[in-house]
CSV table of C-alpha atoms in Angstrom, one decimal:
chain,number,residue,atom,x,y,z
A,199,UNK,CA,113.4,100.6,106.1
A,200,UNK,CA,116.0,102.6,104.7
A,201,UNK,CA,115.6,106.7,104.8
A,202,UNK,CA,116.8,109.3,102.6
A,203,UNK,CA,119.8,110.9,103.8
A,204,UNK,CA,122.5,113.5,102.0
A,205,UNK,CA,125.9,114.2,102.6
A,206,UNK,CA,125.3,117.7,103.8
A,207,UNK,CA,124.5,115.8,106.5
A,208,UNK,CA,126.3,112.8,107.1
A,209,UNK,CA,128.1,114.0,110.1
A,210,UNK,CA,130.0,112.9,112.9
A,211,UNK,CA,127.9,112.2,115.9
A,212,UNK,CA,125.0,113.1,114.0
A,213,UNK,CA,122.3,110.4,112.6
A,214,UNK,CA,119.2,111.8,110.5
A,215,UNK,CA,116.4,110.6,108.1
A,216,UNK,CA,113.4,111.4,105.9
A,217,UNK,CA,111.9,108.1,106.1
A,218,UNK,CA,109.5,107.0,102.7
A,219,UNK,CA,106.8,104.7,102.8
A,220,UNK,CA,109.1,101.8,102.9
A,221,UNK,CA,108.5,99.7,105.8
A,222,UNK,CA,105.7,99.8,108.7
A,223,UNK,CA,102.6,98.2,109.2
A,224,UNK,CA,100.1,100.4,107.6
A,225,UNK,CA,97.4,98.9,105.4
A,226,UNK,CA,94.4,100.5,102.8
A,227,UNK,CA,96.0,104.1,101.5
A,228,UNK,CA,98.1,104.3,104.3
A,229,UNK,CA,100.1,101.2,103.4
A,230,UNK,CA,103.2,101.4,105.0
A,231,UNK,CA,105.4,103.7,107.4
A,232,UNK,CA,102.5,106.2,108.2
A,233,UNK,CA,103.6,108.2,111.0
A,234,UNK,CA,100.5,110.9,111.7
A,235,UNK,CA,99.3,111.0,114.9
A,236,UNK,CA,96.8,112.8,113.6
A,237,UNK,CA,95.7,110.9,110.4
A,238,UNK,CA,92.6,108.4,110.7
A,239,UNK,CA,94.6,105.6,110.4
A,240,UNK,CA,94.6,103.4,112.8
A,241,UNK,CA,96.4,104.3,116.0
A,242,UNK,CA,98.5,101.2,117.0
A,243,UNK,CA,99.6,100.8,113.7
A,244,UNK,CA,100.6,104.5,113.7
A,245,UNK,CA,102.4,103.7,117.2
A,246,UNK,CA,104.4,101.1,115.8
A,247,UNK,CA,105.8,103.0,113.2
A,248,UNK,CA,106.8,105.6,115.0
A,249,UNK,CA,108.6,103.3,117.5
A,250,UNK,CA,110.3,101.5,114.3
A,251,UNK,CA,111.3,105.0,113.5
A,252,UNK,CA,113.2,105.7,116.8
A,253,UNK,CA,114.6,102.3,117.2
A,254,UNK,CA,116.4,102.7,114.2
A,255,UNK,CA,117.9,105.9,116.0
A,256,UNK,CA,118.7,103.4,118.4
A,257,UNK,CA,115.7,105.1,120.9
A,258,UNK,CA,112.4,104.4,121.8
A,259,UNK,CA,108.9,106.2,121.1
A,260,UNK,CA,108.9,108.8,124.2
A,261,UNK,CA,111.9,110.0,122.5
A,262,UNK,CA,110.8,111.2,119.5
A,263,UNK,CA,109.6,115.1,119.8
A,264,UNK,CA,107.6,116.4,117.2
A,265,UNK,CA,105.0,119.8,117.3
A,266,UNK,CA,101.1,119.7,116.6
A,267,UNK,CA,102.4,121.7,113.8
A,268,UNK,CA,99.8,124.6,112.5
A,269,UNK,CA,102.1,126.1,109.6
A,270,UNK,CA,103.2,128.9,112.3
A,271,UNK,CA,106.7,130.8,112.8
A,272,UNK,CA,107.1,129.0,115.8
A,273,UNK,CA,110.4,127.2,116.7
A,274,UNK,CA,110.2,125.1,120.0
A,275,UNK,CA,112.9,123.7,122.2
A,276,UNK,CA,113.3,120.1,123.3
A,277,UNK,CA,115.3,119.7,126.1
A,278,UNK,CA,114.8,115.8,126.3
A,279,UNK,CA,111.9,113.3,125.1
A,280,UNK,CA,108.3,114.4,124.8
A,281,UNK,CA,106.9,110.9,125.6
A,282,UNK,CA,104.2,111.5,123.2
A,283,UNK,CA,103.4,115.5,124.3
A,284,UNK,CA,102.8,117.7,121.1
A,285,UNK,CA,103.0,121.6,121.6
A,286,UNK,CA,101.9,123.6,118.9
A,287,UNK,CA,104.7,124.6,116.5
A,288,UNK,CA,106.0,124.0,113.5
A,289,UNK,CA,110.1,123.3,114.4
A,290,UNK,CA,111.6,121.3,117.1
A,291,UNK,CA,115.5,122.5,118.3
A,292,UNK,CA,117.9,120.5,120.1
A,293,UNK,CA,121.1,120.0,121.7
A,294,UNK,CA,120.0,117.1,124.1
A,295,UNK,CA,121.8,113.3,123.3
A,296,UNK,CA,119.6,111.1,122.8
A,297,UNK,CA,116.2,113.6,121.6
A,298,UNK,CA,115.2,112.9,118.2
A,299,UNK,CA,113.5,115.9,116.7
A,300,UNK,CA,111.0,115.2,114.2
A,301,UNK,CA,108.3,116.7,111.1
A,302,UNK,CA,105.6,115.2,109.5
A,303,UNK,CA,104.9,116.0,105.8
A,304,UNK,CA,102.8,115.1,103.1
A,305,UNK,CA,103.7,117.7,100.3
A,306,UNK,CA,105.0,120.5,102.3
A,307,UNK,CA,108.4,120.9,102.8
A,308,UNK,CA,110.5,119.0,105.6
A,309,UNK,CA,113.6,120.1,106.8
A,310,UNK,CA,117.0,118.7,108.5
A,311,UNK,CA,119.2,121.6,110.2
A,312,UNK,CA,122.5,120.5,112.0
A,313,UNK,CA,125.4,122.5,113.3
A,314,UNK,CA,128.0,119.5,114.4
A,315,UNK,CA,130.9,122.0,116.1
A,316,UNK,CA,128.2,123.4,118.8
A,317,UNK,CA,126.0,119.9,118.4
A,318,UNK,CA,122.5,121.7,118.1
A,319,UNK,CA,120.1,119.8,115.5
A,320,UNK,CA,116.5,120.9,113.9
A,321,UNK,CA,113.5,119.9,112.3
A,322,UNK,CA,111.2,122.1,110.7
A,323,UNK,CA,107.8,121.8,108.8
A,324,UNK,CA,107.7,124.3,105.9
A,325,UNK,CA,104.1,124.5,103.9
A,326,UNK,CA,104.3,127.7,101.8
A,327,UNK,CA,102.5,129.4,104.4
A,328,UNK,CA,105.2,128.6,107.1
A,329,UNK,CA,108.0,129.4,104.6
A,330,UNK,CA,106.5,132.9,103.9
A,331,UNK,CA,106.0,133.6,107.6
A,332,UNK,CA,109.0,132.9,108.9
A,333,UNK,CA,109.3,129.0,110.2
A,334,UNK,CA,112.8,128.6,108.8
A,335,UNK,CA,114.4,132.2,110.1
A,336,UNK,CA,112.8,131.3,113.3
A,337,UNK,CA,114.4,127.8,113.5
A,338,UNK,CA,117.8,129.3,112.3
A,339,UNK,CA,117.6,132.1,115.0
A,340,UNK,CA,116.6,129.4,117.9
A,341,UNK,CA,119.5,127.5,116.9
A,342,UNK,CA,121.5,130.3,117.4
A,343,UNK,CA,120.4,131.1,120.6
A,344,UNK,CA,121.6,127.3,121.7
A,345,UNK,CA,125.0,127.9,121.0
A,346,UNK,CA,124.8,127.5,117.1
A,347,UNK,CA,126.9,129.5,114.2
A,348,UNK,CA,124.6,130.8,111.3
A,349,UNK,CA,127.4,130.2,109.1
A,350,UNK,CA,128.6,126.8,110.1
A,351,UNK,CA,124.4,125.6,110.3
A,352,UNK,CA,123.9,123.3,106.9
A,353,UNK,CA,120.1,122.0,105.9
A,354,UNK,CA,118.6,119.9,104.0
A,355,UNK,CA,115.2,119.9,102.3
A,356,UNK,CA,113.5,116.4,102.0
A,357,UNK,CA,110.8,115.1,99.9
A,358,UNK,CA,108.2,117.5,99.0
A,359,UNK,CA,105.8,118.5,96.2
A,360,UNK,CA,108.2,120.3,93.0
A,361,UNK,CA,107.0,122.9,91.0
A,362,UNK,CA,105.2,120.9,88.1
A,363,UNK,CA,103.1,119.2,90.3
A,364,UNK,CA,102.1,122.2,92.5
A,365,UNK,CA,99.4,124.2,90.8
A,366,UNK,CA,97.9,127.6,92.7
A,367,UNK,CA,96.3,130.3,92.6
A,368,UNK,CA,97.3,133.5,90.7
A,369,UNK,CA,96.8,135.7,94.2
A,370,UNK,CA,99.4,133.3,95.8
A,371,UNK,CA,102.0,135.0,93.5
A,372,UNK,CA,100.9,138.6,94.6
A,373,UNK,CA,100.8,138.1,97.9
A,374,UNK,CA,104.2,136.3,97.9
A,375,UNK,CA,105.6,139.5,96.1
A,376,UNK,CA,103.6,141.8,98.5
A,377,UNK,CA,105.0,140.2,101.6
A,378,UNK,CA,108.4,138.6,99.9
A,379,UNK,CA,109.7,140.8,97.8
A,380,UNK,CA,111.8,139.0,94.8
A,381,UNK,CA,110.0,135.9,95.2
A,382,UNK,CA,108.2,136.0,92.1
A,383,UNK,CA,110.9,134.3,90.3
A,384,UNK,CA,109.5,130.8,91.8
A,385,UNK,CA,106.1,131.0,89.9
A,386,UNK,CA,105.3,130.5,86.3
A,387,UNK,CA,102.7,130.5,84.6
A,388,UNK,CA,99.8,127.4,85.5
A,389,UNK,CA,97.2,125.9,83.1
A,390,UNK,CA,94.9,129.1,82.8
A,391,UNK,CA,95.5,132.8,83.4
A,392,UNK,CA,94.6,132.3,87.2
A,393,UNK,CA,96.6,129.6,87.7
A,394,UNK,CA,100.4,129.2,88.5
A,395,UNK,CA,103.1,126.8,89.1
A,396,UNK,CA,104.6,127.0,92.2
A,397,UNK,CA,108.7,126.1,93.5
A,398,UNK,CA,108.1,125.7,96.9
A,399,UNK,CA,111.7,123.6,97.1
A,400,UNK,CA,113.4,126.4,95.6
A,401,UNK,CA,111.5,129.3,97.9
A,402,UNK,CA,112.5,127.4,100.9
A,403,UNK,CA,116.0,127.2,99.7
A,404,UNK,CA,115.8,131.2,99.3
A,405,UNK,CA,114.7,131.8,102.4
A,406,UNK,CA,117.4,129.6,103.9
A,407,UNK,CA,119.8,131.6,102.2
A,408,UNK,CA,118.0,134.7,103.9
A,409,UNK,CA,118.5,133.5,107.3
A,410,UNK,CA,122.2,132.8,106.5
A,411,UNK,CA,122.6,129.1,105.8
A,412,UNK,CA,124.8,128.9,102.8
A,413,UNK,CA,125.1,125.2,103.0
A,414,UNK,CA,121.9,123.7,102.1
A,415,UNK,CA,120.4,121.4,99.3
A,416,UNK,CA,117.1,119.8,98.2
A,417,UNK,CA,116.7,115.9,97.8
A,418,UNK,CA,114.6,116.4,94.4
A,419,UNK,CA,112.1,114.4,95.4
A,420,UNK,CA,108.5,114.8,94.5
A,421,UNK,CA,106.2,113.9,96.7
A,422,UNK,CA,102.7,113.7,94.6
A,423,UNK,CA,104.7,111.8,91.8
A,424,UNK,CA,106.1,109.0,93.3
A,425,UNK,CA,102.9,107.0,94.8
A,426,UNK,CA,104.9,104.1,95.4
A,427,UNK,CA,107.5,105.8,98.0
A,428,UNK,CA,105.7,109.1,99.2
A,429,UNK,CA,102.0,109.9,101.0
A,430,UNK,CA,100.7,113.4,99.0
A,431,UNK,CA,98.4,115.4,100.7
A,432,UNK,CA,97.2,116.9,96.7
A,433,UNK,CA,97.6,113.1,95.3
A,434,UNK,CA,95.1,112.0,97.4
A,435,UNK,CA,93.1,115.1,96.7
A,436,UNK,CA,93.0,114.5,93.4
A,437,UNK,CA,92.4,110.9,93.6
A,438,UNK,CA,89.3,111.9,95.8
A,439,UNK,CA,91.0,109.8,98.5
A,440,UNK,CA,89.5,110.6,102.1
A,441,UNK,CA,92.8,111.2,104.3
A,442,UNK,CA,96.4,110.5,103.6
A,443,UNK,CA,99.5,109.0,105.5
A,444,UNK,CA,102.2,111.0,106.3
A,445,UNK,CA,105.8,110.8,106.5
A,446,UNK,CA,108.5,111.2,109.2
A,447,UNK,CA,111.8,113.7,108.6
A,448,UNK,CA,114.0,113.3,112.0
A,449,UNK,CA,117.1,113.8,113.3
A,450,UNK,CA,119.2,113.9,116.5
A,451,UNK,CA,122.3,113.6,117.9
A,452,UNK,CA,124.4,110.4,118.7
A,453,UNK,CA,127.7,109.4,120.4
């Protein structure tokens, strides 16, 4: 069980993941490391994942703190181990040893945030309805508030669904321009005249830019290509597959 990390953040007293499929217990078309709590898989294998996960932080389950995330702007502070609570949100902040702040994906954007001079670390969960409304400036400012420097924050974007494999709707480019103006630059055209190709990687990396991270990269991983290492919320869509696994992003601090 070996996660994807990225030098951005290999850190000094700083450990962090996005954990792939490798690994786990899960079986049928969740086969392997499926993480969601909230998937119909079943739950003691989901369990034992997730304490595999935080045992290879060196922790144990009731330290893993992740949101019921509901593609919101809402950045919530962890001040020590959830033991298995949820609160709605879509990013987890943290300066507390041992706390290992986590997102779920399957497609939508994961991110990684550290600042290692004031030791505050973040997760977020950025779908491109998050990313337009403001998860990642809200995760940035949060960080701030616990002692962090915009300019010394850096983030990384994990596995997620690129551009040529993430078909929408023509009105997602309008609105995008309505409410983000300059953003039309990460849709081209799609297969028909209502149809576009959309970068959500590359929006997310803009609108980290925005909120003043200037050190920040994408893994380049595609999520609904790589069957063999990723869960895909659109794969299994399109395979007319009845749920989905999803994978774990976390990251905490460590001595």
């Amino acid at each position: 069980m070996t996660p994807i990390t990225h030098p951005l953040l290999d850190l000094a007293g700083i450990k962090h993941g996005f954990f792939t499929r490798e690994g786990g217990v899960s079986e049928g078309i969740y086969t392997g490391l499926n993480c969601g709590v909230g998937s119909k898989d079943d739950p003691a294998r989901v369990a034992e994942n997730r304490r595999l996960v935080a045992q290879w932080f060196g922790g144990d389950s009731d330290d893993l703190c992740g949101c019921y995330q509901i593609h919101s702007a809402d950045a919530v502070v962890a001040e020590g181990g959830w033991k298995g609570e949820r609160p709605e949100g879509d990013a987890v902040v943290t300066r507390a040893p041992t706390t290992i702040a986590t997102v779920l994906t399957a497609d939508c954007a994961p991110i990684l945030f550290a600042d290692p001079d004031a030791r505050v670390v973040a997760t977020a969960h950025a779908g491109w309805k998050g990313a337009l409304g403001g998860i990642i400036a809200a995760t940035v400012d949060q960080m701030v508030e616990l002692g962090a420097a915009r300019d010394n924050i850096r983030a990384v974007v994990g596995p997620c669904i690129s551009q040529a494999s993430y078909e929408v709707g023509a009105d997602y480019e309008a609105r995008f321009a309505a409410e983000a103006p300059g953003s039309e630059r990460f849709f081209i055209a799609g297969s028909s005249d209502d149809k576009r190709q959309f970068d959500l990687p590359g929006f997310v990396l803009w609108r980290l830019e925005q909120a003043g991270v200037t050190q920040a990269a994408w893994t380049g991983d595609d999520t609904r290509t790589d069957e063999a290492r990723f869960y895909s919320n659109r794969r299994a869509y399109l395979n007319g597959e009845p749920d989905f696994g999803r994978l774990i992003g976390a990251i905490a601090l460590s001595e």
